[in-house]
CSV table of C-alpha atoms and ligand atoms in Angstrom, one decimal:
chain,number,residue,atom,x,y,z
A,611,MET,CA,-4.6,10.1,29.2
A,612,ASP,CA,-2.9,13.3,30.1
A,613,ILE,CA,0.1,14.6,28.3
A,614,ASN,CA,2.4,15.8,31.1
A,615,GLY,CA,3.9,19.0,29.7
A,616,ARG,CA,5.5,19.9,33.0
A,617,ALA,CA,7.5,16.6,33.1
A,618,ILE,CA,8.5,16.9,29.4
A,619,ALA,CA,9.6,20.5,29.9
A,620,GLN,CA,11.6,19.5,33.0
A,621,VAL,CA,13.6,17.0,31.0
A,622,ILE,CA,14.4,19.7,28.4
A,623,ARG,CA,15.3,22.1,31.1
A,624,THR,CA,17.7,19.7,32.8
A,625,THR,CA,19.4,18.9,29.4
A,626,LEU,CA,19.8,22.7,28.8
A,627,GLU,CA,21.2,23.2,32.3
A,628,THR,CA,23.8,20.4,31.7
A,629,GLU,CA,24.8,21.8,28.3
A,630,ILE,CA,25.2,25.3,29.7
A,631,GLU,CA,27.3,24.1,32.6
A,632,LYS,CA,29.4,21.7,30.6
A,633,ASN,CA,30.3,24.2,27.9
A,634,LYS,CA,30.6,27.2,30.3
A,635,TYR,CA,28.1,29.0,28.2
A,636,THR,CA,27.0,32.5,29.5
A,637,PRO,CA,23.6,33.2,27.8
A,638,THR,CA,21.9,36.5,28.7
A,639,LEU,CA,18.3,37.4,28.0
A,640,ALA,CA,17.0,41.0,28.3
A,641,PHE,CA,13.4,41.8,29.1
A,642,PHE,CA,11.6,45.1,28.5
A,643,LEU,CA,8.2,45.5,29.9
A,644,MET,CA,5.7,48.2,30.8
A,645,GLU,CA,5.8,48.9,34.5
A,646,ASP,CA,2.0,49.4,34.8
A,647,HIS,CA,1.1,46.0,33.3
A,648,ALA,CA,0.7,43.5,36.2
A,649,PRO,CA,0.3,40.4,34.1
A,650,SER,CA,3.5,41.2,32.2
A,651,ARG,CA,5.3,41.4,35.5
A,652,VAL,CA,4.0,37.9,36.4
A,653,TYR,CA,4.9,36.4,33.1
A,654,VAL,CA,8.4,37.9,33.1
A,655,GLY,CA,8.9,36.8,36.7
A,656,MET,CA,8.1,33.2,35.7
A,657,LYS,CA,10.5,33.4,32.7
A,658,GLN,CA,13.2,34.9,34.9
A,659,ARG,CA,12.9,32.1,37.5
A,660,ALA,CA,13.2,29.5,34.7
A,661,CYS,CA,16.3,31.3,33.3
A,662,GLN,CA,17.9,31.3,36.7
A,663,GLU,CA,17.3,27.5,37.2
A,664,VAL,CA,19.2,26.5,34.1
A,665,GLY,CA,22.0,29.1,34.3
A,666,ILE,CA,20.7,31.8,32.0
A,667,THR,CA,21.3,35.4,33.2
A,668,SER,CA,18.3,37.6,32.8
A,669,ILE,CA,18.1,41.4,32.8
A,670,LYS,CA,14.8,43.2,33.3
A,671,GLU,CA,14.0,46.9,32.5
A,672,GLU,CA,10.5,48.2,33.5
A,673,LEU,CA,9.5,51.1,31.3
A,674,PRO,CA,7.1,54.0,32.2
A,675,VAL,CA,3.9,54.0,30.2
A,676,SER,CA,4.9,57.5,29.1
A,677,ILE,CA,7.9,56.1,27.1
A,678,THR,CA,7.7,57.2,23.5
A,679,GLU,CA,8.1,54.9,20.5
A,680,LYS,CA,11.4,56.6,19.8
A,681,GLY,CA,12.5,56.0,23.4
A,682,LEU,CA,11.8,52.3,23.2
A,683,LEU,CA,13.4,52.0,19.8
A,684,GLU,CA,16.6,53.6,21.3
A,685,LYS,CA,16.5,51.0,24.2
A,686,ILE,CA,16.2,48.2,21.7
A,687,ASP,CA,19.1,49.6,19.6
A,688,ASN,CA,21.3,49.7,22.7
A,689,ALA,CA,20.4,46.1,23.6
A,690,ASN,CA,21.1,45.1,20.0
A,691,LYS,CA,24.6,46.6,20.2
A,692,ASP,CA,25.3,45.3,23.8
A,693,PRO,CA,27.8,42.5,23.4
A,694,VAL,CA,26.6,40.9,26.7
A,695,ILE,CA,23.0,40.5,25.6
A,696,ASP,CA,22.2,37.4,23.5
A,697,ALA,CA,18.4,37.6,23.4
A,698,ILE,CA,15.7,40.3,23.7
A,699,ILE,CA,12.1,40.1,24.6
A,700,VAL,CA,9.7,43.1,24.6
A,701,GLN,CA,6.8,41.8,26.6
A,702,MET,CA,3.5,42.6,24.9
A,703,PRO,CA,1.1,44.3,25.2
A,704,LEU,CA,2.5,47.8,24.6
A,705,PRO,CA,0.6,51.1,25.1
A,706,ASP,CA,-1.5,52.2,22.1
A,707,HIS,CA,0.9,55.0,21.1
A,708,ILE,CA,3.6,52.4,20.3
A,709,ASP,CA,3.4,50.4,17.1
A,710,SER,CA,4.3,46.9,18.3
A,711,ASN,CA,5.1,45.7,14.7
A,712,LYS,CA,7.7,48.5,14.5
A,713,ILE,CA,9.2,47.4,17.8
A,714,ILE,CA,9.4,43.7,16.8
A,715,CYS,CA,11.1,44.7,13.5
A,716,ALA,CA,13.7,46.7,15.4
A,717,ILE,CA,15.0,43.7,17.3
A,718,ASP,CA,18.2,42.3,15.8
A,719,PRO,CA,16.9,39.0,14.2
A,720,ILE,CA,19.9,37.1,15.8
A,721,LYS,CA,18.6,38.2,19.2
A,722,ASP,CA,14.9,37.7,18.4
A,723,VAL,CA,14.3,34.9,20.9
A,724,ASP,CA,10.5,35.0,20.5
A,725,GLY,CA,10.9,34.3,16.7
A,726,PHE,CA,8.5,37.1,15.8
A,727,HIS,CA,10.8,39.2,13.5
A,728,PRO,CA,9.8,38.9,9.8
A,729,LEU,CA,13.2,37.4,8.9
A,730,ASN,CA,12.7,34.6,11.4
A,731,ILE,CA,9.1,34.0,10.3
A,732,GLY,CA,10.5,33.8,6.7
A,733,LYS,CA,13.2,31.4,7.8
A,734,MET,CA,10.6,29.3,9.6
A,735,MET,CA,8.4,29.2,6.4
A,736,ILE,CA,11.3,27.9,4.2
A,737,GLY,CA,12.2,25.4,6.9
A,738,ASP,CA,15.6,26.9,7.7
A,739,LYS,CA,17.1,24.8,10.5
A,740,ASN,CA,18.7,27.9,12.1
A,741,ALA,CA,15.3,29.8,12.4
A,742,LEU,CA,14.3,30.9,15.8
A,743,LEU,CA,10.9,29.4,16.1
A,744,PRO,CA,8.0,31.0,18.1
A,745,CYS,CA,8.1,29.4,21.5
A,746,THR,CA,4.5,28.1,21.8
A,747,PRO,CA,4.2,26.5,18.3
A,748,HIS,CA,7.7,25.1,18.7
A,749,GLY,CA,6.8,23.7,22.2
A,750,ILE,CA,3.7,22.0,20.8
A,751,CYS,CA,5.6,20.4,17.9
A,752,LYS,CA,8.3,19.2,20.4
A,753,MET,CA,5.6,17.8,22.7
A,754,LEU,CA,3.9,15.9,19.9
A,755,GLU,CA,7.3,14.5,18.9
A,756,ILE,CA,8.3,13.4,22.4
A,757,GLU,CA,4.8,11.8,22.9
A,758,ASN,CA,5.2,9.9,19.6
A,759,ILE,CA,2.1,11.5,18.2
A,760,SER,CA,2.7,11.4,14.4
A,761,THR,CA,1.2,14.2,12.4
A,762,THR,CA,1.8,12.6,9.0
A,763,GLY,CA,-1.4,12.5,7.0
A,764,LYS,CA,-3.4,13.5,10.0
A,765,ASN,CA,-6.2,16.0,10.0
A,766,VAL,CA,-5.1,18.7,12.4
A,767,VAL,CA,-7.6,21.4,13.2
A,768,ILE,CA,-6.2,24.6,14.9
A,769,LEU,CA,-8.6,27.0,16.5
A,770,GLY,CA,-7.3,30.6,16.4
A,771,ARG,CA,-5.1,32.3,13.9
A,772,SER,CA,-2.9,34.6,16.0
A,773,LEU,CA,0.6,35.4,14.9
A,774,ILE,CA,2.1,33.9,18.1
A,775,VAL,CA,0.3,30.5,18.0
A,776,GLY,CA,-2.2,29.5,15.3
A,777,ARG,CA,-0.6,30.8,12.1
A,778,PRO,CA,3.0,29.7,12.8
A,779,LEU,CA,1.8,26.4,14.1
A,780,ALA,CA,-0.3,25.8,10.9
A,781,ASN,CA,2.8,26.5,8.9
A,782,LEU,CA,5.1,24.2,10.9
A,783,LEU,CA,2.7,21.3,10.9
A,784,SER,CA,2.0,21.5,7.2
A,785,GLN,CA,5.7,21.4,6.3
A,786,LYS,CA,7.5,18.4,4.9
A,787,GLY,CA,8.4,16.1,7.7
A,788,LYS,CA,5.4,17.0,9.8
A,789,ASP,CA,3.0,16.4,6.8
A,790,ALA,CA,-0.2,17.2,8.5
A,791,THR,CA,-3.4,18.3,6.7
A,792,VAL,CA,-4.1,21.5,8.5
A,793,THR,CA,-7.3,23.4,8.9
A,794,LEU,CA,-7.0,26.8,10.6
A,795,LEU,CA,-10.3,28.1,12.1
A,796,HIS,CA,-11.1,31.6,13.4
A,797,SER,CA,-14.0,33.7,14.4
A,798,ARG,CA,-15.4,33.9,10.9
A,799,SER,CA,-15.1,30.2,10.2
A,800,GLN,CA,-18.3,28.4,9.3
A,801,ASN,CA,-19.3,24.9,10.4
A,802,LEU,CA,-16.8,24.8,13.2
A,803,LYS,CA,-18.2,21.7,14.7
A,804,SER,CA,-18.0,19.6,11.6
A,805,HIS,CA,-14.3,20.6,11.1
A,806,LEU,CA,-13.6,19.7,14.7
A,807,LEU,CA,-15.4,16.4,14.4
A,808,ASN,CA,-13.1,15.5,11.5
A,809,ALA,CA,-9.9,16.2,13.4
A,810,ASP,CA,-7.4,13.6,14.5
A,811,ILE,CA,-5.6,16.3,16.5
A,812,VAL,CA,-7.4,19.4,17.8
A,813,ILE,CA,-5.2,22.4,18.9
A,814,SER,CA,-7.2,25.2,20.6
A,815,ALA,CA,-5.8,28.7,21.0
A,816,ILE,CA,-8.7,31.1,21.1
A,817,GLY,CA,-8.8,32.2,24.7
A,818,ILE,CA,-12.4,31.3,25.6
A,819,PRO,CA,-12.9,29.1,28.7
A,820,HIS,CA,-14.3,25.6,28.0
A,821,PHE,CA,-15.2,26.4,24.4
A,822,VAL,CA,-14.4,23.0,23.1
A,823,LYS,CA,-17.1,20.6,24.4
A,824,GLU,CA,-17.2,16.8,24.3
A,825,ASP,CA,-19.7,16.7,21.4
A,826,MET,CA,-17.3,18.7,19.2
A,827,VAL,CA,-14.4,16.1,19.1
A,828,LYS,CA,-14.2,12.6,17.7
A,829,GLN,CA,-13.5,9.5,19.8
A,830,GLY,CA,-9.7,9.0,20.2
A,831,ALA,CA,-8.7,12.5,19.1
A,832,VAL,CA,-5.6,14.1,20.5
A,833,ILE,CA,-6.4,17.4,22.2
A,834,ILE,CA,-3.8,20.2,22.8
A,835,ASP,CA,-5.2,23.0,24.8
A,836,VAL,CA,-3.2,26.3,24.5
A,837,GLY,CA,-5.8,28.5,26.2
A,838,MET,CA,-5.0,30.2,29.5
A,839,ASN,CA,-8.2,31.7,30.8
A,840,HIS,CA,-9.4,32.8,34.2
A,841,LEU,CA,-12.7,31.3,35.3
A,842,GLU,CA,-14.1,31.7,38.8
A,843,GLY,CA,-10.6,32.3,40.2
A,844,LYS,CA,-9.1,29.3,38.5
A,845,LEU,CA,-6.8,29.0,35.5
A,846,VAL,CA,-8.6,26.9,32.8
A,847,GLY,CA,-8.0,26.1,29.1
A,848,ASP,CA,-10.2,26.5,26.0
A,849,VAL,CA,-11.3,22.9,26.4
A,850,ASP,CA,-13.9,21.5,28.7
A,851,TYR,CA,-11.2,19.2,30.1
A,852,THR,CA,-13.1,16.9,32.5
A,853,LYS,CA,-15.7,15.9,29.8
A,854,VAL,CA,-13.4,15.9,26.7
A,855,LYS,CA,-10.8,13.8,28.6
A,856,LYS,CA,-13.3,10.9,28.5
A,857,ILE,CA,-13.3,10.9,24.7
A,858,ALA,CA,-9.7,12.0,23.9
A,859,SER,CA,-6.9,9.5,23.5
A,860,LYS,CA,-4.5,12.1,24.9
A,861,ILE,CA,-5.1,15.6,26.2
A,862,THR,CA,-3.0,18.4,27.7
A,863,PRO,CA,-4.2,19.8,31.1
A,864,VAL,CA,-4.3,23.5,31.9
A,865,PRO,CA,-2.1,24.3,33.8
A,866,GLY,CA,0.7,21.8,33.3
A,867,GLY,CA,0.4,21.2,29.5
A,868,VAL,CA,1.5,23.7,26.8
A,869,GLY,CA,2.5,26.5,29.2
A,870,PRO,CA,5.7,24.8,30.6
A,871,MET,CA,6.6,23.8,27.0
A,872,THR,CA,6.5,27.5,26.0
A,873,ILE,CA,8.9,28.4,28.7
A,874,ALA,CA,11.2,25.5,28.0
A,875,MET,CA,11.4,26.6,24.3
A,876,LEU,CA,12.2,30.1,25.4
A,877,LEU,CA,15.2,28.8,27.3
A,878,GLN,CA,16.2,26.6,24.4
A,879,ASN,CA,15.9,29.6,22.0
A,880,THR,CA,18.0,31.8,24.3
A,881,LEU,CA,20.8,29.2,24.3
A,882,GLN,CA,20.4,29.0,20.5
A,883,CYS,CA,20.9,32.8,20.3
A,884,HIS,CA,24.0,32.6,22.5
A,885,ILE,CA,25.6,29.8,20.4
A,886,GLN,CA,24.7,31.5,17.1
A,887,ARG,CA,26.3,34.7,18.4
A,888,LEU,CA,29.4,32.9,19.6
A,889,LYS,CA,29.7,31.3,16.1
A,890,SER,CA,29.2,34.6,14.3
A,891,ASN,CA,31.8,36.3,16.5
A,892,LEU,CA,34.3,33.5,15.7
A,893,SER,CA,33.8,33.9,12.0
A,894,LEU,CA,34.4,37.7,12.1
B,1520,NAP,P1,-5.6,36.0,20.2
B,1520,NAP,O1,-4.5,36.8,19.6
B,1520,NAP,O2,-6.5,36.5,21.2
B,1520,NAP,O3,-6.5,35.4,19.0
B,1520,NAP,C1,-7.5,34.5,19.3
B,1520,NAP,C2,-7.9,33.8,18.0
B,1520,NAP,O4,-9.1,33.0,18.3
B,1520,NAP,C3,-8.3,34.7,16.9
B,1520,NAP,O5,-7.7,34.2,15.7
B,1520,NAP,C4,-9.8,34.7,16.8
B,1520,NAP,O6,-10.3,34.8,15.5
B,1520,NAP,C5,-10.0,33.3,17.3
B,1520,NAP,N1,-11.4,33.2,17.9
B,1520,NAP,C6,-11.9,33.9,18.9
B,1520,NAP,N2,-13.2,33.5,19.1
B,1520,NAP,C7,-13.4,32.5,18.3
B,1520,NAP,C8,-14.6,31.7,18.1
B,1520,NAP,N3,-15.7,31.8,18.8
B,1520,NAP,N4,-14.4,30.7,17.2
B,1520,NAP,C9,-13.3,30.5,16.5
B,1520,NAP,N5,-12.2,31.3,16.6
B,1520,NAP,C10,-12.3,32.2,17.5
B,1520,NAP,O7,-5.0,34.6,20.7
B,1520,NAP,P2,-3.6,34.1,21.3
B,1520,NAP,O8,-2.7,35.3,21.8
B,1520,NAP,O9,-3.1,33.1,20.4
B,1520,NAP,O10,-4.1,33.4,22.7
B,1520,NAP,C11,-5.1,32.4,22.7
B,1520,NAP,C12,-5.1,31.7,24.0
B,1520,NAP,O11,-3.9,31.0,24.2
B,1520,NAP,C13,-5.2,32.7,25.2
B,1520,NAP,O12,-6.0,32.1,26.2
B,1520,NAP,C14,-3.8,32.9,25.6
B,1520,NAP,O13,-3.7,33.2,27.0
B,1520,NAP,C15,-3.3,31.5,25.4
B,1520,NAP,N6,-1.8,31.4,25.2
B,1520,NAP,C16,-1.2,30.4,25.9
B,1520,NAP,C17,0.2,30.2,25.7
B,1520,NAP,C18,0.8,29.2,26.4
B,1520,NAP,O14,2.1,29.1,26.5
B,1520,NAP,N7,0.1,28.2,27.0
B,1520,NAP,C19,0.9,31.0,24.8
B,1520,NAP,C20,0.2,32.0,24.0
B,1520,NAP,C21,-1.2,32.2,24.2
B,1520,NAP,P3,-10.2,36.2,14.7
B,1520,NAP,O15,-8.7,36.1,14.1
B,1520,NAP,O16,-11.2,36.0,13.6
B,1520,NAP,O17,-10.4,37.3,15.6
């Protein structure tokens, strides 16, 4: 059975829209992206359309590839100080001459809507309820919750240890309350198949089309496919969906699974940034 990420995300978006309208909130999200990077333009365009639908104002600044690290740091500093801007995204990737870690650390943690700043990662790790959580892991946790898929005592196998998906997700799912037994696999892992066959829930985020085959998952497993890969002109996941679907109890399609949840969580985080800033302004 499919998990309809699009439908779940739509419910979240409608709730956010109502909350923004009812409370006359004015959240504003600022995007910085490199003008020569076409995929960034597509992703930012999608995020901006989603913002508009729920009543979030978005601002976009395209930067020349010649911008220096110092130049970008100045732009971030200005956005940090701008009282209108609640949330900031620097769309990755950045050119090689710019240290992306330095850029992430320069964003004011209260405006770090992607949840990548070390302070927010730390807050996530200690289970702070005010942490801004990275959007994709947050969206996956929300999706499991809404679908009533308990993770307590379950063997969860995550493929891929990136800082934006695998590692934060492993942390969230192993925390008290989620209580999963998590195995985090990567390109150096041995006996991948035996780990996967032991999984009650498989979450794949490696970026290889159709990597997870039907003989790699156990009957009745839940399959969450984070992958967004292009294959023969089509968008496909990491999982060989048509075949694995026959074995899985639940599976996310690509597109229409995790992707819409990521965007919904970005909108939710933007509102969270706005409300936290309103509260901190009141307490000044
Ligand atoms: P990434 O930074 O490219 O990292 C890929 C991870 O997969 C690495 O940890 C790598 O291991 C591991 N890996 C690669 N080949 C492997 C193999 N043969 N066996 C086991 N592990 C392997 O990944 P990412 O940025 O997290 O993205 C992963 C995929 O998710 C991409 O398709 C991306 O487009 C998609 N994505 C989707 C969303 C969404 O909202 N749906 C959000 C983010 C990303 P090493 O660490 O050892 O190199």
